[in-house]
Amino acid sequence: MVIRSQSSAAGVLALLQEPDTVFKQHALKGLIPLVPQFWAEISEHITLIESLYESDDLPKAARHNAALLASKVYYFLGEYDEALSFALGAGSAFQAEARAHGAGEYVETVISNAIDRYVTLRTEEPSGSSTKIDARLQAIIESIFDRCIEEGEYRQAIGIALESHRLDVVNRIYDLTHDVSLLSYTMEAVLDTGFSLSYRDQVLNFLLPLFPPPTSLSKSPHIHALARLLVTLNRPSLVVPLLTSLIPKERLLAYQFAFDLVEGGAREFLQGVKADLPEGKEETQDIYDKLRKILDGQESVKLYLEFLKRNNKVDMLILKNTKEVLEARTSIYHTAVTLQNAFMHAGTTSDVFLRENLEWLGLASNWAKFSTTAALGVIHKGHFEEGMTILGPYLPQAGGESQIQGAAYSEGGALYALGLINAGCGSGQPVENYLRETMKTAQGEVVQHGAALGLGISAMGGRSSDAYDDLKETLFTDSAVAGEAAGYAMGLVMLGSADQTSAEEMLTYARETQHEKIIRGLAMGLAFIFYGRQEEADSTITSLLTEKDPILRYGGVYTLALAYAGTSNNDAVRQLLHIAVSDTSDDVRRAAVTSLAFLLFKNPGQVPRIVQLLSESYNPHVRCGATLALGIACAGTGLQDAVEILEPMTKDGVDFVRQGAFIALGMILVQQSEASSPSMSSTRALYTKVVSDKHEDPMARFGAAIGQGLIDAGGRNVTISLQSRAGSKNTNAIVGMTMFCQFWYWYPLAHCACLAFEPTAIIGLNEDLKVPKFEFVSNARPSLFAYPPPATPPKRETFAKAATAVLSTTAKVKAREKKKAAADADAMDTDEKPEQKKDGDVEMKGEEGFAGKPTDGSPSTNAPEDVKPKRKSEPSSENVANFSRVTPTQLAYISFPPEGRYQPVRPVSLNTVPHKTSGKGNPNPGFRKAPSGVASERYAGGGGILLMVDERPDTEAEFISFEPPVVEPAPTENGHAQPQAFVHRARPSRDFHIALDESSPDVDPPESFEYPFDS
């Protein structure tokens, strides 16, 4: 017998009208499974079903069925709030439905809405009380928590607990598991998601006492999380007790912790910790002194500076070729080569290129001269002890500004360079005071411009009211050039302060002045003031974005981006995307797309998907913004998805879009090898081709030259990262990249990109903070992380000789002569060697044979396939010396041999890769996908400066000597600069580097040297 399918629910619905309650109960029970098929028909009786749910005549089970039936009908009608309300009243019927087969989607939707409603109700209550929350809803949420804990889905429970402000659940899970990684996960979740600042601090203060004390024996992996937590809370009073508790037994760990705090801590925070540290007793006084020296920040700067000098691998041939093909008398090309040289030598203190091209330097004029002098600050960045000595010939003299024509540009550039040298060095008041005095006494706007920029960068985040007031005085002179720099600098000095008085003063002046330059400087200064302040900046953002002046709206976009930097806040992303497609100003639209990078840099994998459509926009400014967004957010990742979007854009019809694509490719592919990134060699070849093409647009050639500088930045030993090694926001890098983006209007601001350059090294120190000699293992093929091969000199174009036309009659005559000569040769019986038979036309066909197999003993260019040389098998690992380059991706492959003398006090990296080898000895064949990992994972602690435990302290140790070479550097074969190349070495100051041998004699300074700008 065939069972006929039901075609209507009318018969069952009719039973609801029966007076007998038994029929009604039967109807309710029978309608529940029919809802998916007949919900439209049943919905016409929804009022009756609701009345049955509220009726006291029916038993409890029947009322539960009526509630469940109403809930499912509302679910299919798309009324999810009503569906949840009736599901809460369904009680046992809903629980039975949850266990039924085929009800998954309905149950998941209702539970999801239950969680959302619970979260909303909890966040609306400041006290976190549950008085307004329905007990039935509370029961469902509690059952969800219980089920997650029973099934071991702790991270899901923590996610719901964080959103619903239920920290008691986090505590309950930790008491049950004692898993420190769950505390780290909780901390990362609250930091990397769009929670309010007040709630974020509440969670972090709750987590801090739960973390167990770190010990060097356990190599506590949570020291990264602990450092990031304390840096974020920004309260020295929490750090000092932790450091003092480590000092009796774990002094190495205390040193390590101090170095990690310096990596991500704000200047004001570090100075507070340093000031609050006790003097210590006799046996601990030396330890506290070393801690203070580390927290000063200068020790880290010195070590990284020495690393960059020693490992400089700049390929001078690339620079030489670019200089030769770009006409130096054109200002944009001179600036391009200046920036390329500055980026490639950033932090290496090597000015070999400048010394070898004095004539080229002399061609700089006006603002190109300003940029060229400022480039010294990029090259010597971090060389703060000798900054005044290096720039001495160019700085304004005590008697005031020089009256020599054009000298103001080199003086202004030198003041800007002084700020760059001292950026992030904590070198204190002397430099800031010098820049303030110079700015106040200077009469020319060019010198004021350089002094203001230098002051803003060197005093970044110091919140000095004196510096702010001096800058304000410069602003009120209403000079367009000096006022623009003052606007930027005022924001930099008050970075992240959210000071309303300063913000109102700057906004008022921006509305009153007529100079676009000043308005732009102040608009960006406002963005810096609200850096990282999230919801505290909302009122200012709203005000700026509704301004009529597009320059102020431009500032509003950057204020939004910097206030929510690194949070991936959905509302902020949505707002920027809306501006990118709706604003009437092209500049504002371009800025909105670029600013997406500052929100999403912790999740670079998302950025290509978000900007994919924008990169195909009809508006070239939006396309240009998309290139920079990809470059900044995916910098250093080698992300192939981003490269595939950018490569077609290098052929865009608009020159500034091509420029952006070239710059972005340089950022993304920095420190990638040809083995790890398939686009590396083709991108380098593309740069050379575009730079050399005289018919290419100047802007595109400028972009290609900058790309060449970025891809080989810092002697090929730095990456570009907006995150610190501990995973927190890298404030200097975010500010530097924001300033770099302003090169669209003002080329000298491009120098600030060097603030985002992060040296990639493992620098092992012993307990005396000296650098011992030892090796560790990189468990990956050497080619994956190798330096690029040297560039080859460009080949001269050879023109093939045109073939001579031969008449057919002549060919026939020659053929007959050849035939006759061959017959005569056969007839002659001589001992003539075949090699001598080269005269005449007989052997012309033999040229192909000679090309394939030379007779002079040189290797064949067209070797047969069967005699191919055997390819050497590459080792699956390599030993790496201390003080060597280790890229962020490579950190996961680093291990220290157990039998080694030196062992780190904390893990090198939180990311570990299983050391499997494929058939050919290549570890991890799928490695190529590794660089596309999330940036926050790549930089979740690791690398940098590591304190090492000496397992054999009784054995004499060898140390790396930091003595500078006496001889002047000279280029070697193929144009490579020798490592340790630097100039202006004056007699070292008395404040010796604690890792140096203080007993060794001082080195005499070399002769004075000045660039001949005015020759």
PDB file of N, CA, C and O in Angstrom, residues 842-900:
ATOM      1  N   VAL A 842      82.338  25.968 -47.907  1.00  0.00           N
ATOM      2  CA  VAL A 842      81.970  24.564 -47.724  1.00  0.00           C
ATOM      3  C   VAL A 842      81.468  24.300 -46.326  1.00  0.00           C
ATOM      4  O   VAL A 842      80.512  23.574 -46.118  1.00  0.00           O
ATOM      5  N   GLU A 843      82.082  24.942 -45.292  1.00  0.00           N
ATOM      6  CA  GLU A 843      81.776  24.589 -43.911  1.00  0.00           C
ATOM      7  C   GLU A 843      80.828  25.564 -43.220  1.00  0.00           C
ATOM      8  O   GLU A 843      80.737  25.567 -42.012  1.00  0.00           O
ATOM      9  N   MET A 844      80.156  26.400 -44.002  1.00  0.00           N
ATOM     10  CA  MET A 844      79.271  27.383 -43.370  1.00  0.00           C
ATOM     11  C   MET A 844      78.194  26.736 -42.529  1.00  0.00           C
ATOM     12  O   MET A 844      77.808  27.227 -41.497  1.00  0.00           O
ATOM     13  N   LYS A 845      77.721  25.597 -42.948  1.00  0.00           N
ATOM     14  CA  LYS A 845      76.660  24.929 -42.193  1.00  0.00           C
ATOM     15  C   LYS A 845      77.154  24.434 -40.845  1.00  0.00           C
ATOM     16  O   LYS A 845      76.369  24.081 -39.985  1.00  0.00           O
ATOM     17  N   GLY A 846      78.477  24.413 -40.662  1.00  0.00           N
ATOM     18  CA  GLY A 846      79.018  23.901 -39.406  1.00  0.00           C
ATOM     19  C   GLY A 846      78.927  24.880 -38.248  1.00  0.00           C
ATOM     20  O   GLY A 846      79.274  24.520 -37.143  1.00  0.00           O
ATOM     21  N   GLU A 847      78.471  26.129 -38.482  1.00  0.00           N
ATOM     22  CA  GLU A 847      78.397  27.089 -37.384  1.00  0.00           C
ATOM     23  C   GLU A 847      77.483  26.620 -36.266  1.00  0.00           C
ATOM     24  O   GLU A 847      77.744  26.819 -35.104  1.00  0.00           O
ATOM     25  N   GLU A 848      76.395  25.956 -36.663  1.00  0.00           N
ATOM     26  CA  GLU A 848      75.463  25.478 -35.646  1.00  0.00           C
ATOM     27  C   GLU A 848      76.131  24.443 -34.762  1.00  0.00           C
ATOM     28  O   GLU A 848      75.940  24.392 -33.563  1.00  0.00           O
ATOM     29  N   GLY A 849      76.931  23.625 -35.381  1.00  0.00           N
ATOM     30  CA  GLY A 849      77.619  22.612 -34.600  1.00  0.00           C
ATOM     31  C   GLY A 849      78.595  23.239 -33.625  1.00  0.00           C
ATOM     32  O   GLY A 849      78.701  22.811 -32.487  1.00  0.00           O
ATOM     33  N   PHE A 850      79.320  24.293 -34.096  1.00  0.00           N
ATOM     34  CA  PHE A 850      80.265  24.936 -33.188  1.00  0.00           C
ATOM     35  C   PHE A 850      79.540  25.631 -32.039  1.00  0.00           C
ATOM     36  O   PHE A 850      80.033  25.683 -30.936  1.00  0.00           O
ATOM     37  N   ALA A 851      78.346  26.177 -32.343  1.00  0.00           N
ATOM     38  CA  ALA A 851      77.593  26.830 -31.273  1.00  0.00           C
ATOM     39  C   ALA A 851      77.162  25.836 -30.222  1.00  0.00           C
ATOM     40  O   ALA A 851      77.140  26.121 -29.042  1.00  0.00           O
ATOM     41  N   GLY A 852      76.828  24.643 -30.661  1.00  0.00           N
ATOM     42  CA  GLY A 852      76.371  23.636 -29.709  1.00  0.00           C
ATOM     43  C   GLY A 852      77.518  23.004 -28.958  1.00  0.00           C
ATOM     44  O   GLY A 852      77.374  22.615 -27.814  1.00  0.00           O
ATOM     45  N   LYS A 853      78.684  22.857 -29.586  1.00  0.00           N
ATOM     46  CA  LYS A 853      79.794  22.171 -28.941  1.00  0.00           C
ATOM     47  C   LYS A 853      81.078  22.923 -29.221  1.00  0.00           C
ATOM     48  O   LYS A 853      81.743  22.704 -30.223  1.00  0.00           O
ATOM     49  N   PRO A 854      81.455  23.881 -28.385  1.00  0.00           N
ATOM     50  CA  PRO A 854      82.632  24.699 -28.646  1.00  0.00           C
ATOM     51  C   PRO A 854      83.902  23.864 -28.675  1.00  0.00           C
ATOM     52  O   PRO A 854      84.008  22.848 -28.003  1.00  0.00           O
ATOM     53  N   THR A 855      84.852  24.349 -29.476  1.00  0.00           N
ATOM     54  CA  THR A 855      86.121  23.627 -29.570  1.00  0.00           C
ATOM     55  C   THR A 855      87.186  24.240 -28.684  1.00  0.00           C
ATOM     56  O   THR A 855      88.297  23.754 -28.624  1.00  0.00           O
ATOM     57  N   ASP A 856      86.852  25.333 -27.981  1.00  0.00           N
ATOM     58  CA  ASP A 856      87.882  25.974 -27.164  1.00  0.00           C
ATOM     59  C   ASP A 856      87.903  25.469 -25.734  1.00  0.00           C
ATOM     60  O   ASP A 856      88.562  26.019 -24.878  1.00  0.00           O
ATOM     61  N   GLY A 857      87.120  24.418 -25.473  1.00  0.00           N
ATOM     62  CA  GLY A 857      87.122  23.848 -24.133  1.00  0.00           C
ATOM     63  C   GLY A 857      86.148  24.494 -23.183  1.00  0.00           C
ATOM     64  O   GLY A 857      85.996  24.050 -22.058  1.00  0.00           O
ATOM     65  N   SER A 858      85.439  25.551 -23.602  1.00  0.00           N
ATOM     66  CA  SER A 858      84.465  26.183 -22.716  1.00  0.00           C
ATOM     67  C   SER A 858      83.214  25.326 -22.639  1.00  0.00           C
ATOM     68  O   SER A 858      82.930  24.535 -23.527  1.00  0.00           O
ATOM     69  N   PRO A 859      82.438  25.451 -21.568  1.00  0.00           N
ATOM     70  CA  PRO A 859      81.254  24.601 -21.435  1.00  0.00           C
ATOM     71  C   PRO A 859      80.223  24.907 -22.498  1.00  0.00           C
ATOM     72  O   PRO A 859      80.044  26.032 -22.929  1.00  0.00           O
ATOM     73  N   SER A 860      79.530  23.913 -22.905  1.00  0.00           N
ATOM     74  CA  SER A 860      78.530  24.052 -23.956  1.00  0.00           C
ATOM     75  C   SER A 860      77.324  24.798 -23.442  1.00  0.00           C
ATOM     76  O   SER A 860      76.878  24.590 -22.325  1.00  0.00           O
ATOM     77  N   THR A 861      76.783  25.677 -24.258  1.00  0.00           N
ATOM     78  CA  THR A 861      75.564  26.394 -23.857  1.00  0.00           C
ATOM     79  C   THR A 861      74.321  25.595 -24.173  1.00  0.00           C
ATOM     80  O   THR A 861      73.301  25.771 -23.552  1.00  0.00           O
ATOM     81  N   ASN A 862      74.395  24.738 -25.175  1.00  0.00           N
ATOM     82  CA  ASN A 862      73.241  23.900 -25.528  1.00  0.00           C
ATOM     83  C   ASN A 862      73.593  22.447 -25.271  1.00  0.00           C
ATOM     84  O   ASN A 862      73.711  21.637 -26.178  1.00  0.00           O
ATOM     85  N   ALA A 863      73.810  22.108 -24.009  1.00  0.00           N
ATOM     86  CA  ALA A 863      74.211  20.733 -23.689  1.00  0.00           C
ATOM     87  C   ALA A 863      73.064  19.785 -23.931  1.00  0.00           C
ATOM     88  O   ALA A 863      71.907  20.122 -23.701  1.00  0.00           O
ATOM     89  N   PRO A 864      73.335  18.565 -24.412  1.00  0.00           N
ATOM     90  CA  PRO A 864      72.267  17.593 -24.603  1.00  0.00           C
ATOM     91  C   PRO A 864      71.613  17.254 -23.276  1.00  0.00           C
ATOM     92  O   PRO A 864      72.234  17.345 -22.223  1.00  0.00           O
ATOM     93  N   GLU A 865      70.357  16.839 -23.342  1.00  0.00           N
ATOM     94  CA  GLU A 865      69.602  16.569 -22.132  1.00  0.00           C
ATOM     95  C   GLU A 865      70.186  15.424 -21.325  1.00  0.00           C
ATOM     96  O   GLU A 865      70.084  15.385 -20.120  1.00  0.00           O
ATOM     97  N   ASP A 866      70.807  14.461 -22.023  1.00  0.00           N
ATOM     98  CA  ASP A 866      71.264  13.283 -21.296  1.00  0.00           C
ATOM     99  C   ASP A 866      72.541  13.542 -20.507  1.00  0.00           C
ATOM    100  O   ASP A 866      72.978  12.684 -19.756  1.00  0.00           O
ATOM    101  N   VAL A 867      73.159  14.735 -20.659  1.00  0.00           N
ATOM    102  CA  VAL A 867      74.372  15.015 -19.893  1.00  0.00           C
ATOM    103  C   VAL A 867      74.148  16.207 -18.957  1.00  0.00           C
ATOM    104  O   VAL A 867      75.058  16.968 -18.675  1.00  0.00           O
ATOM    105  N   LYS A 868      72.909  16.396 -18.463  1.00  0.00           N
ATOM    106  CA  LYS A 868      72.625  17.475 -17.520  1.00  0.00           C
ATOM    107  C   LYS A 868      73.390  17.240 -16.217  1.00  0.00           C
ATOM    108  O   LYS A 868      73.475  16.108 -15.758  1.00  0.00           O
ATOM    109  N   PRO A 869      73.961  18.303 -15.652  1.00  0.00           N
ATOM    110  CA  PRO A 869      74.689  18.107 -14.397  1.00  0.00           C
ATOM    111  C   PRO A 869      73.720  17.713 -13.285  1.00  0.00           C
ATOM    112  O   PRO A 869      72.587  18.185 -13.235  1.00  0.00           O
ATOM    113  N   LYS A 870      74.176  16.863 -12.402  1.00  0.00           N
ATOM    114  CA  LYS A 870      73.328  16.414 -11.306  1.00  0.00           C
ATOM    115  C   LYS A 870      73.139  17.548 -10.310  1.00  0.00           C
ATOM    116  O   LYS A 870      74.083  18.239  -9.949  1.00  0.00           O
ATOM    117  N   ARG A 871      71.898  17.720  -9.882  1.00  0.00           N
ATOM    118  CA  ARG A 871      71.583  18.789  -8.944  1.00  0.00           C
ATOM    119  C   ARG A 871      71.947  18.341  -7.531  1.00  0.00           C
ATOM    120  O   ARG A 871      71.568  17.241  -7.105  1.00  0.00           O
ATOM    121  N   LYS A 872      72.691  19.187  -6.828  1.00  0.00           N
ATOM    122  CA  LYS A 872      73.087  18.823  -5.479  1.00  0.00           C
ATOM    123  C   LYS A 872      71.866  18.845  -4.566  1.00  0.00           C
ATOM    124  O   LYS A 872      71.051  19.755  -4.633  1.00  0.00           O
ATOM    125  N   SER A 873      71.765  17.854  -3.716  1.00  0.00           N
ATOM    126  CA  SER A 873      70.644  17.827  -2.782  1.00  0.00           C
ATOM    127  C   SER A 873      70.908  18.846  -1.676  1.00  0.00           C
ATOM    128  O   SER A 873      72.001  18.902  -1.107  1.00  0.00           O
ATOM    129  N   GLU A 874      69.886  19.666  -1.375  1.00  0.00           N
ATOM    130  CA  GLU A 874      70.049  20.724  -0.386  1.00  0.00           C
ATOM    131  C   GLU A 874      69.833  20.171   1.008  1.00  0.00           C
ATOM    132  O   GLU A 874      68.930  19.353   1.227  1.00  0.00           O
ATOM    133  N   PRO A 875      70.654  20.566   1.972  1.00  0.00           N
ATOM    134  CA  PRO A 875      70.458  20.058   3.335  1.00  0.00           C
ATOM    135  C   PRO A 875      69.121  20.515   3.907  1.00  0.00           C
ATOM    136  O   PRO A 875      68.583  21.555   3.506  1.00  0.00           O
ATOM    137  N   SER A 876      68.592  19.756   4.832  1.00  0.00           N
ATOM    138  CA  SER A 876      67.272  20.066   5.397  1.00  0.00           C
ATOM    139  C   SER A 876      67.360  21.025   6.565  1.00  0.00           C
ATOM    140  O   SER A 876      66.338  21.439   7.116  1.00  0.00           O
ATOM    141  N   SER A 877      68.572  21.395   6.987  1.00  0.00           N
ATOM    142  CA  SER A 877      68.737  22.354   8.078  1.00  0.00           C
ATOM    143  C   SER A 877      70.101  23.011   7.950  1.00  0.00           C
ATOM    144  O   SER A 877      70.927  22.590   7.136  1.00  0.00           O
ATOM    145  N   GLU A 878      70.307  24.034   8.756  1.00  0.00           N
ATOM    146  CA  GLU A 878      71.609  24.712   8.759  1.00  0.00           C
ATOM    147  C   GLU A 878      71.867  25.286  10.139  1.00  0.00           C
ATOM    148  O   GLU A 878      70.937  25.562  10.913  1.00  0.00           O
ATOM    149  N   ASN A 879      73.150  25.445  10.452  1.00  0.00           N
ATOM    150  CA  ASN A 879      73.543  26.084  11.697  1.00  0.00           C
ATOM    151  C   ASN A 879      73.667  27.587  11.467  1.00  0.00           C
ATOM    152  O   ASN A 879      74.229  28.027  10.461  1.00  0.00           O
ATOM    153  N   VAL A 880      73.131  28.357  12.397  1.00  0.00           N
ATOM    154  CA  VAL A 880      73.139  29.810  12.278  1.00  0.00           C
ATOM    155  C   VAL A 880      73.868  30.371  13.492  1.00  0.00           C
ATOM    156  O   VAL A 880      73.628  29.948  14.630  1.00  0.00           O
ATOM    157  N   ALA A 881      74.754  31.343  13.254  1.00  0.00           N
ATOM    158  CA  ALA A 881      75.529  31.933  14.345  1.00  0.00           C
ATOM    159  C   ALA A 881      74.710  32.985  15.076  1.00  0.00           C
ATOM    160  O   ALA A 881      73.795  33.596  14.520  1.00  0.00           O
ATOM    161  N   ASN A 882      75.054  33.186  16.334  1.00  0.00           N
ATOM    162  CA  ASN A 882      74.438  34.273  17.100  1.00  0.00           C
ATOM    163  C   ASN A 882      74.700  35.597  16.385  1.00  0.00           C
ATOM    164  O   ASN A 882      75.708  35.779  15.713  1.00  0.00           O
ATOM    165  N   PHE A 883      73.768  36.538  16.520  1.00  0.00           N
ATOM    166  CA  PHE A 883      73.875  37.860  15.906  1.00  0.00           C
ATOM    167  C   PHE A 883      73.657  37.783  14.399  1.00  0.00           C
ATOM    168  O   PHE A 883      74.218  38.552  13.640  1.00  0.00           O
ATOM    169  N   SER A 884      72.830  36.830  13.955  1.00  0.00           N
ATOM    170  CA  SER A 884      72.546  36.672  12.526  1.00  0.00           C
ATOM    171  C   SER A 884      71.089  37.002  12.247  1.00  0.00           C
ATOM    172  O   SER A 884      70.247  37.016  13.141  1.00  0.00           O
ATOM    173  N   ARG A 885      70.805  37.216  10.962  1.00  0.00           N
ATOM    174  CA  ARG A 885      69.428  37.488  10.542  1.00  0.00           C
ATOM    175  C   ARG A 885      68.579  36.238  10.671  1.00  0.00           C
ATOM    176  O   ARG A 885      68.971  35.148  10.238  1.00  0.00           O
ATOM    177  N   VAL A 886      67.404  36.381  11.275  1.00  0.00           N
ATOM    178  CA  VAL A 886      66.391  35.320  11.330  1.00  0.00           C
ATOM    179  C   VAL A 886      65.057  35.985  11.032  1.00  0.00           C
ATOM    180  O   VAL A 886      64.590  36.820  11.808  1.00  0.00           O
ATOM    181  N   THR A 887      64.438  35.656   9.905  1.00  0.00           N
ATOM    182  CA  THR A 887      63.200  36.329   9.505  1.00  0.00           C
ATOM    183  C   THR A 887      62.043  35.892  10.408  1.00  0.00           C
ATOM    184  O   THR A 887      62.108  34.833  11.031  1.00  0.00           O
ATOM    185  N   PRO A 888      60.974  36.689  10.489  1.00  0.00           N
ATOM    186  CA  PRO A 888      59.851  36.323  11.371  1.00  0.00           C
ATOM    187  C   PRO A 888      59.279  34.944  11.071  1.00  0.00           C
ATOM    188  O   PRO A 888      58.930  34.202  11.989  1.00  0.00           O
ATOM    189  N   THR A 889      59.173  34.592   9.792  1.00  0.00           N
ATOM    190  CA  THR A 889      58.635  33.273   9.460  1.00  0.00           C
ATOM    191  C   THR A 889      59.604  32.167   9.851  1.00  0.00           C
ATOM    192  O   THR A 889      59.196  31.067  10.200  1.00  0.00           O
ATOM    193  N   GLN A 890      60.887  32.470   9.800  1.00  0.00           N
ATOM    194  CA  GLN A 890      61.910  31.469  10.116  1.00  0.00           C
ATOM    195  C   GLN A 890      61.937  31.127  11.604  1.00  0.00           C
ATOM    196  O   GLN A 890      62.419  30.051  11.985  1.00  0.00           O
ATOM    197  N   LEU A 891      61.418  32.018  12.458  1.00  0.00           N
ATOM    198  CA  LEU A 891      61.475  31.784  13.902  1.00  0.00           C
ATOM    199  C   LEU A 891      60.846  30.453  14.297  1.00  0.00           C
ATOM    200  O   LEU A 891      61.291  29.796  15.236  1.00  0.00           O
ATOM    201  N   ALA A 892      59.793  30.062  13.573  1.00  0.00           N
ATOM    202  CA  ALA A 892      59.119  28.802  13.903  1.00  0.00           C
ATOM    203  C   ALA A 892      60.021  27.592  13.672  1.00  0.00           C
ATOM    204  O   ALA A 892      59.761  26.514  14.205  1.00  0.00           O
ATOM    205  N   TYR A 893      61.078  27.762  12.877  1.00  0.00           N
ATOM    206  CA  TYR A 893      61.962  26.651  12.533  1.00  0.00           C
ATOM    207  C   TYR A 893      63.245  26.640  13.363  1.00  0.00           C
ATOM    208  O   TYR A 893      64.111  25.802  13.144  1.00  0.00           O
ATOM    209  N   ILE A 894      63.361  27.583  14.300  1.00  0.00           N
ATOM    210  CA  ILE A 894      64.597  27.697  15.076  1.00  0.00           C
ATOM    211  C   ILE A 894      64.538  26.801  16.310  1.00  0.00           C
ATOM    212  O   ILE A 894      63.527  26.742  17.004  1.00  0.00           O
ATOM    213  N   SER A 895      65.628  26.109  16.558  1.00  0.00           N
ATOM    214  CA  SER A 895      65.734  25.312  17.783  1.00  0.00           C
ATOM    215  C   SER A 895      67.161  25.415  18.315  1.00  0.00           C
ATOM    216  O   SER A 895      68.105  25.666  17.557  1.00  0.00           O
ATOM    217  N   PHE A 896      67.292  25.246  19.612  1.00  0.00           N
ATOM    218  CA  PHE A 896      68.604  25.253  20.249  1.00  0.00           C
ATOM    219  C   PHE A 896      68.947  23.818  20.642  1.00  0.00           C
ATOM    220  O   PHE A 896      68.174  23.177  21.362  1.00  0.00           O
ATOM    221  N   PRO A 897      70.075  23.281  20.167  1.00  0.00           N
ATOM    222  CA  PRO A 897      70.425  21.892  20.480  1.00  0.00           C
ATOM    223  C   PRO A 897      70.498  21.680  21.986  1.00  0.00           C
ATOM    224  O   PRO A 897      71.058  22.514  22.706  1.00  0.00           O
ATOM    225  N   PRO A 898      69.916  20.586  22.489  1.00  0.00           N
ATOM    226  CA  PRO A 898      69.929  20.343  23.954  1.00  0.00           C
ATOM    227  C   PRO A 898      71.341  20.269  24.520  1.00  0.00           C
ATOM    228  O   PRO A 898      71.569  20.619  25.674  1.00  0.00           O
ATOM    229  N   GLU A 899      72.296  19.811  23.682  1.00  0.00           N
ATOM    230  CA  GLU A 899      73.667  19.680  24.183  1.00  0.00           C
ATOM    231  C   GLU A 899      74.436  21.000  24.115  1.00  0.00           C
ATOM    232  O   GLU A 899      75.599  21.078  24.521  1.00  0.00           O
ATOM    233  N   GLY A 900      73.803  22.046  23.571  1.00  0.00           N
ATOM    234  CA  GLY A 900      74.475  23.332  23.418  1.00  0.00           C
ATOM    235  C   GLY A 900      74.755  23.987  24.755  1.00  0.00           C
ATOM    236  O   GLY A 900      74.062  23.750  25.757  1.00  0.00           O
TER     237      GLY A 900
END
